[in-house]
XYZ file of C-alpha atoms in Angstrom:
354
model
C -13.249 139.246 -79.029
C -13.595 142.900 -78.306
C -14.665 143.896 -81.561
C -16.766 141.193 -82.409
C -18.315 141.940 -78.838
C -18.736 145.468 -80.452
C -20.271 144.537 -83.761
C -22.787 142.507 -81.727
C -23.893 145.961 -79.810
C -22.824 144.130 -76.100
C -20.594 147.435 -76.108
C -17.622 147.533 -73.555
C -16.604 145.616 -70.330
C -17.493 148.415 -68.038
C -20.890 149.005 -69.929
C -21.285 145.647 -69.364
C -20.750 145.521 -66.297
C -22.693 148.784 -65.353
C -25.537 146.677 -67.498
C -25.224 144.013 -65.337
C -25.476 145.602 -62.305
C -28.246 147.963 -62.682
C -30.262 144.896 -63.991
C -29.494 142.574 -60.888
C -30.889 145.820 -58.761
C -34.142 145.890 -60.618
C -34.607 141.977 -60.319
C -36.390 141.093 -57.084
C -34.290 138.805 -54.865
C -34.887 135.173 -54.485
C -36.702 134.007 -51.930
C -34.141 132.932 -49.060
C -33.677 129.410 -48.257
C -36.183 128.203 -45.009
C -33.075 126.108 -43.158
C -29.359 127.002 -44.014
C -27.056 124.374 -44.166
C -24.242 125.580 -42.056
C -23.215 128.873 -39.867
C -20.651 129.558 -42.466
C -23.185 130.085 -45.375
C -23.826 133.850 -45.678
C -27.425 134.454 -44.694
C -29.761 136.785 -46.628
C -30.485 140.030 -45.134
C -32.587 140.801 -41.891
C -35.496 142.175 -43.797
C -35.480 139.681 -46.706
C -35.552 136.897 -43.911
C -38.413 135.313 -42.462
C -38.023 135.286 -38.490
C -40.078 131.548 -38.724
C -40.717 129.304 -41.488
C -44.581 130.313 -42.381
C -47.567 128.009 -41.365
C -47.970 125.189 -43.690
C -44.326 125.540 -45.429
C -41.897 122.247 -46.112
C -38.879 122.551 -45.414
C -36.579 121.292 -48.333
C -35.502 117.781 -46.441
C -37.891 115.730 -45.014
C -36.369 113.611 -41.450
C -35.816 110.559 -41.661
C -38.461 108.271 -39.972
C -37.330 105.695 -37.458
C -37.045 102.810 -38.648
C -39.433 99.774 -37.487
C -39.147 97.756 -34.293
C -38.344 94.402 -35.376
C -41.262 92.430 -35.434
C -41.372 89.671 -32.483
C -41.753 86.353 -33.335
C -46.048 85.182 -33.290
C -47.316 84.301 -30.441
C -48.884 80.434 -30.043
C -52.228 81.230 -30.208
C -52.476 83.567 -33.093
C -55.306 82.628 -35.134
C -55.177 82.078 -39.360
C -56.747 85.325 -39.739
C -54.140 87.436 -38.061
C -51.139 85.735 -38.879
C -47.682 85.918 -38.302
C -49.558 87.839 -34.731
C -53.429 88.181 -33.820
C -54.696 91.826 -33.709
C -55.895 93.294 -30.635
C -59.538 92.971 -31.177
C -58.937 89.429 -32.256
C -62.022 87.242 -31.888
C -60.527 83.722 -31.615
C -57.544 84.673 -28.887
C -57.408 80.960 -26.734
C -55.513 82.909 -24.212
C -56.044 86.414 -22.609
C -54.336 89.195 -24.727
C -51.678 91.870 -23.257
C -53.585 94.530 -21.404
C -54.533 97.264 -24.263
C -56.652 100.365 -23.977
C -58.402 99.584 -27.592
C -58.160 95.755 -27.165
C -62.504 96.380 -27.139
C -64.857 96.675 -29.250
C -67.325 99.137 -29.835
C -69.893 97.078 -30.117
C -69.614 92.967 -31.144
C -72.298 89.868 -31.667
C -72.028 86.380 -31.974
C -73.851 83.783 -33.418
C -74.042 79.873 -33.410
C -74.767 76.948 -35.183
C -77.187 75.736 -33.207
C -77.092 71.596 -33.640
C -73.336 70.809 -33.534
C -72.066 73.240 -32.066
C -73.969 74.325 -28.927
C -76.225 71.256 -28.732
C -75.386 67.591 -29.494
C -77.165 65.795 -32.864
C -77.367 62.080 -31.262
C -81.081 62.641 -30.246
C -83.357 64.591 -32.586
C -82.116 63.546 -35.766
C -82.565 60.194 -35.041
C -85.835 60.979 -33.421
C -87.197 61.677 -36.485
C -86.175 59.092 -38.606
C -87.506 56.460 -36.133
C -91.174 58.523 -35.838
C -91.720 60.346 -39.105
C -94.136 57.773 -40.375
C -95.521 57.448 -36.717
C -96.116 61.438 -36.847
C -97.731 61.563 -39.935
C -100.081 59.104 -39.227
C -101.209 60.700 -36.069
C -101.686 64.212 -37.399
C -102.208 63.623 -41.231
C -105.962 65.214 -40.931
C -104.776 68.404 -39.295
C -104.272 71.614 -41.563
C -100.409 72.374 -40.306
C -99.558 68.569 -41.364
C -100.999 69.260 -44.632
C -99.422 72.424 -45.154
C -96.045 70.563 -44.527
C -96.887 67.782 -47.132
C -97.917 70.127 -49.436
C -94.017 72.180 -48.970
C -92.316 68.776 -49.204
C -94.516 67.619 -52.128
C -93.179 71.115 -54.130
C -89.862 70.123 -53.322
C -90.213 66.733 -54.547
C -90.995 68.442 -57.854
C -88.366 70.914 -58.082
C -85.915 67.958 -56.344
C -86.854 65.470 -59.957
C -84.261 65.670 -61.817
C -81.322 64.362 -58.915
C -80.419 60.811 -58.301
C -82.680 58.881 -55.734
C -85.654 61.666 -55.269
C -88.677 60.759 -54.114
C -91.892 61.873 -55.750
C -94.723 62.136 -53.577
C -98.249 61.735 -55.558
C -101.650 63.958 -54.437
C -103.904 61.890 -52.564
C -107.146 60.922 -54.563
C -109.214 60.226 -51.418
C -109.497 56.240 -52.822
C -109.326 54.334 -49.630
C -106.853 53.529 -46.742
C -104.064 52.085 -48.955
C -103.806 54.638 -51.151
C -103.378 56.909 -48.003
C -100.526 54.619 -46.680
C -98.827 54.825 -50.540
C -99.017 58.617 -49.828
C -97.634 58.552 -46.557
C -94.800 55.942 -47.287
C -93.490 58.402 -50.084
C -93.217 61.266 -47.945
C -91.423 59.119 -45.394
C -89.015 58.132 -48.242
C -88.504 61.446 -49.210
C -88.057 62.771 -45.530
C -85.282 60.033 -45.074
C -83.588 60.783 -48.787
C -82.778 64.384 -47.981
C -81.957 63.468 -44.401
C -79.210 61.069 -45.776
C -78.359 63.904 -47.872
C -78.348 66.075 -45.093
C -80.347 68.514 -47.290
C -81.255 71.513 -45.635
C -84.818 72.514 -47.638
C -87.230 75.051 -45.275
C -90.030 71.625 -46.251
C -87.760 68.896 -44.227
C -86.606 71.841 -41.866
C -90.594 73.190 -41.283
C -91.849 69.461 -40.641
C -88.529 68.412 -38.632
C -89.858 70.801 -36.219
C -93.255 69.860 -35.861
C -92.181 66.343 -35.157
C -89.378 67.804 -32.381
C -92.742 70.119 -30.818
C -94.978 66.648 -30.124
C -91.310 65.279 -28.600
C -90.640 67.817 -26.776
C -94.112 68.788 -24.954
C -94.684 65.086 -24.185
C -91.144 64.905 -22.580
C -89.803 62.677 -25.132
C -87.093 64.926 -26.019
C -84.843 67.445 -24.770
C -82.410 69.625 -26.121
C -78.995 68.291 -24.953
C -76.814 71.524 -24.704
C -73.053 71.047 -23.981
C -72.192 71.841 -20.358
C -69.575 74.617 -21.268
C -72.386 76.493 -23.013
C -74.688 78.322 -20.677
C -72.068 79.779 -18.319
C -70.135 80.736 -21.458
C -73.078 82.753 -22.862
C -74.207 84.495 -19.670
C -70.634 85.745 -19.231
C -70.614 87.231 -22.759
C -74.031 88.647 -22.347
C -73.019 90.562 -18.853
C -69.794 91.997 -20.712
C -72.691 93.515 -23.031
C -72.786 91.031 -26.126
C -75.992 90.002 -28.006
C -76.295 86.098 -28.734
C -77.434 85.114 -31.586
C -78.873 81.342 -33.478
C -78.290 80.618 -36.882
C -79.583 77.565 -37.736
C -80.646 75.349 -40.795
C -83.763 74.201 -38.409
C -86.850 76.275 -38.299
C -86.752 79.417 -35.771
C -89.901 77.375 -34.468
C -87.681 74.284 -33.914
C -85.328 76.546 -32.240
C -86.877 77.936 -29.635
C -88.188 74.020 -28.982
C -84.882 73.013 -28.485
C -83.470 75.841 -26.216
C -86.944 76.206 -24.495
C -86.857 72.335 -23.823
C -83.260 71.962 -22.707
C -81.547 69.600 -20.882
C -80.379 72.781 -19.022
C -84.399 74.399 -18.885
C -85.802 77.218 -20.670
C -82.508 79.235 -21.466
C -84.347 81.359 -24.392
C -83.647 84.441 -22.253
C -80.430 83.976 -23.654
C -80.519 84.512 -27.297
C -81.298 87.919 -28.651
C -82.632 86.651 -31.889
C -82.926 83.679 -34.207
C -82.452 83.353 -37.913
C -83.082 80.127 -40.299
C -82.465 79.276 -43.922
C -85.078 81.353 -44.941
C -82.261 84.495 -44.542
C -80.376 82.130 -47.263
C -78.584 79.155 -47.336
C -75.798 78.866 -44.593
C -73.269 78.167 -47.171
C -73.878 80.962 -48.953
C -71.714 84.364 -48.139
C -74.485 86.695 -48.683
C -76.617 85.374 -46.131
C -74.323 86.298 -43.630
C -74.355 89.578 -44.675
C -78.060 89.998 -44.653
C -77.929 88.924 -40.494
C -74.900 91.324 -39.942
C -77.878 94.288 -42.039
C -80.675 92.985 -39.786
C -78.663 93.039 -36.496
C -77.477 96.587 -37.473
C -73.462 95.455 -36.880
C -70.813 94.898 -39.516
C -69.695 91.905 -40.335
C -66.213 91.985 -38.855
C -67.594 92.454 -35.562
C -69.439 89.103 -35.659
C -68.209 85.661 -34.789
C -69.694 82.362 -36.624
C -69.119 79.190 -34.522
C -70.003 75.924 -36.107
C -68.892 72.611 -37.031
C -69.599 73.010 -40.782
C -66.274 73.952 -42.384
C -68.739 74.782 -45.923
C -70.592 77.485 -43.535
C -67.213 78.835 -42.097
C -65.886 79.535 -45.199
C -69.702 81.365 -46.625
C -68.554 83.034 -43.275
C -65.286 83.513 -44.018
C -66.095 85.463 -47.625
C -68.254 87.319 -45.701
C -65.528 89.392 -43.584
C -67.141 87.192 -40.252
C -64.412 86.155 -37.675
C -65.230 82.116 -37.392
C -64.016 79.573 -35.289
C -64.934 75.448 -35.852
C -66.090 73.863 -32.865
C -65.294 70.326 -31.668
C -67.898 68.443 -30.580
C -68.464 64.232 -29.980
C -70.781 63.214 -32.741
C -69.832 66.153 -35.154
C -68.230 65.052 -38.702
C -64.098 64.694 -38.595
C -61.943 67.640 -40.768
C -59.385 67.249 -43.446
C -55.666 68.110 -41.931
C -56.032 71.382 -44.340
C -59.195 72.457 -42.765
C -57.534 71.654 -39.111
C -54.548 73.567 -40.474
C -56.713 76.515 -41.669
C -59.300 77.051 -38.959
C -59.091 78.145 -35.479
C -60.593 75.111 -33.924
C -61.906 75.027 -30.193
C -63.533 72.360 -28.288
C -65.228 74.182 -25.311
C -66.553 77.587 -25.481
C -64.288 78.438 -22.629
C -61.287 78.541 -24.965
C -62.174 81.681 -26.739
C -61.922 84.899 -24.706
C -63.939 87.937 -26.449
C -63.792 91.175 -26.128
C -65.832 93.192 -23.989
C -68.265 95.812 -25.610
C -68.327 99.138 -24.435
């Protein structure tokens, strides 16, 4: 072992070891360990040692981190959006949430439904059926009327290829029974897309003409649910904006709410918005109110009956909530299931803006 130790030029133990040693001198020493493991490890020397661990350093093992509180069982009233437990800022709460100092938002908007949800259908619709030909009749030389023929006549057009639509020919100017031919067909029409509770800006546009002459003769009135004014004024003193969304005209709108069976209550509503922002069961449209309101979208509550336009809403990142109302179409168990559902707008507590 020696020799061949020799032949390879390694040269004796004690050289070696000489060799060894002066090369471990030369050779800076390793950095010392940050934490020691024990008080019976040897520790570096007092110069070689950092008195602290330096700003920004790890230290070789990280601490454990506490493990999670079990999570407590949901409470009743969550709501299908924050399931298994509703979130703090929770829009659709039923019951007043533990005391929490970010339970608020910074800044939050609803907006409604308008017939359905905050006013009840059994009048106006009906209304109109029963005086559409009546209406027509009375104002058919005056330019608005025309203009509204003329929407409802484009529609017709574009509306030609589905089952049951009603064309509605130009007038030639040949005598009174032509005229009522005319007339009769845009009656026909009205009443088609009413049974298909189409939602064109033509119906919408004349709907509320017809609801104007109603409402300024005190034939009509807007009948808003009882729980609806007090709920609004509270919201609007904690520093919310109200909004309408509705697939009637903003015109027809402000008839309704202006005409009310509880007065003029158009102080009320910061803003209206019809189909002419996009359809209401369309997800985009919902975005283009939350753009033109300046607020995102998950700081907006939809409430209507319509579970089609809760779900547009839905897609949209908008908290919703289906309202309950006498008159309003009946839900699938999956969509009573899904939704949070309320029948007065008392149930739902919102949080305040600050």
């Amino acid at each position: 072992m020696a020799g061949g130790l020799q032949r390879g030029g390694r040269g004796s133990a004690e050289t070696r070891s000489a060799r060894k040693m002066a090369a471990e001198e030369s050779r800076a020493p390793p950095a010392p360990p940050l934490y020691t493991r024990g008080a019976s490890q040897s520790a570096p020397p007092a110069a070689r040692r950092p008195a602290a661990p330096p700003s920004g350093a790890r230290p070789h093992r990280t601490p454990r981190a506490p493990l999670p509180a079990p999570r407590s069982p949901p409470p009743p009233w969550a709501c299908w959006r924050c399931r298994p437990g509703c979130a703090p800022s929770c829009w659709t709460w039923r019951a007043p949430p533990p005391p929490s100092p970010s339970s608020s938002f910074v800044s939050a908007w609803a907006y409604f439904r308008a017939e359905g949800a905050v006013c009840r259908q059994e009048t106006l619709f009906p209304y109109v059926r029963d005086n559409v030909g009546a209406y027509l009749r009375a104002h058919w030389e005056e330019e608005e009327c025309q203009r509204d023929v003329g929407l409802l006549r484009k529609q017709a057009q574009e509306d030609a290829g589905l089952e049951g639509a009603v064309p509605i020919p130009v007038e030639s100017g040949n005598g009174d029974e032509e005229l009522e031919r005319v007339i009769q067909a845009v009656v026909d029409n009205v009443l088609w897309q009413m049974a298909l509770d189409r939602k064109s800006t033509a119906l919408k546009q004349l709907q509320g003409h017809i609801w104007r002459a109603a409402y300024t003769t005190g034939q009509v009135k807007g009948e808003v649910f009882e729980d609806v004014v007090p709920a609004i004024r509270k919201w609007r003193e904690a520093g919310m904006k109200v909004y309408i969304y509705s697939s009637g005209s903003v015109e027809a709108q402000k008839l309704l709410f202006g005409y009310s069976t509880e007065g003029d209550i158009l102080e009320l509503f910061d803003g209206h918005f019809d189909t002419k922002i996009g359809p209401k069961v369309e997800s985009e449209s919902y975005r283009r109110i939350a753009a033109s309101i300046g607020c995102a979208t998950n700081n907006i509550l939809f409430l209507t009956d319509v579970p089609r336009e809760a779900n547009a809403a839905e897609e949209a990142d908008t908290h919703v909530a289906v309202v309950i109302r006498p008159g309003n179409a009946g839900l699938t168990d999956d969509e009573k299931s899904y939704y949070s559902l309320i029948s007065s707008f008392t149930e739902l507590f919102l949080p305040s803006s600050t």
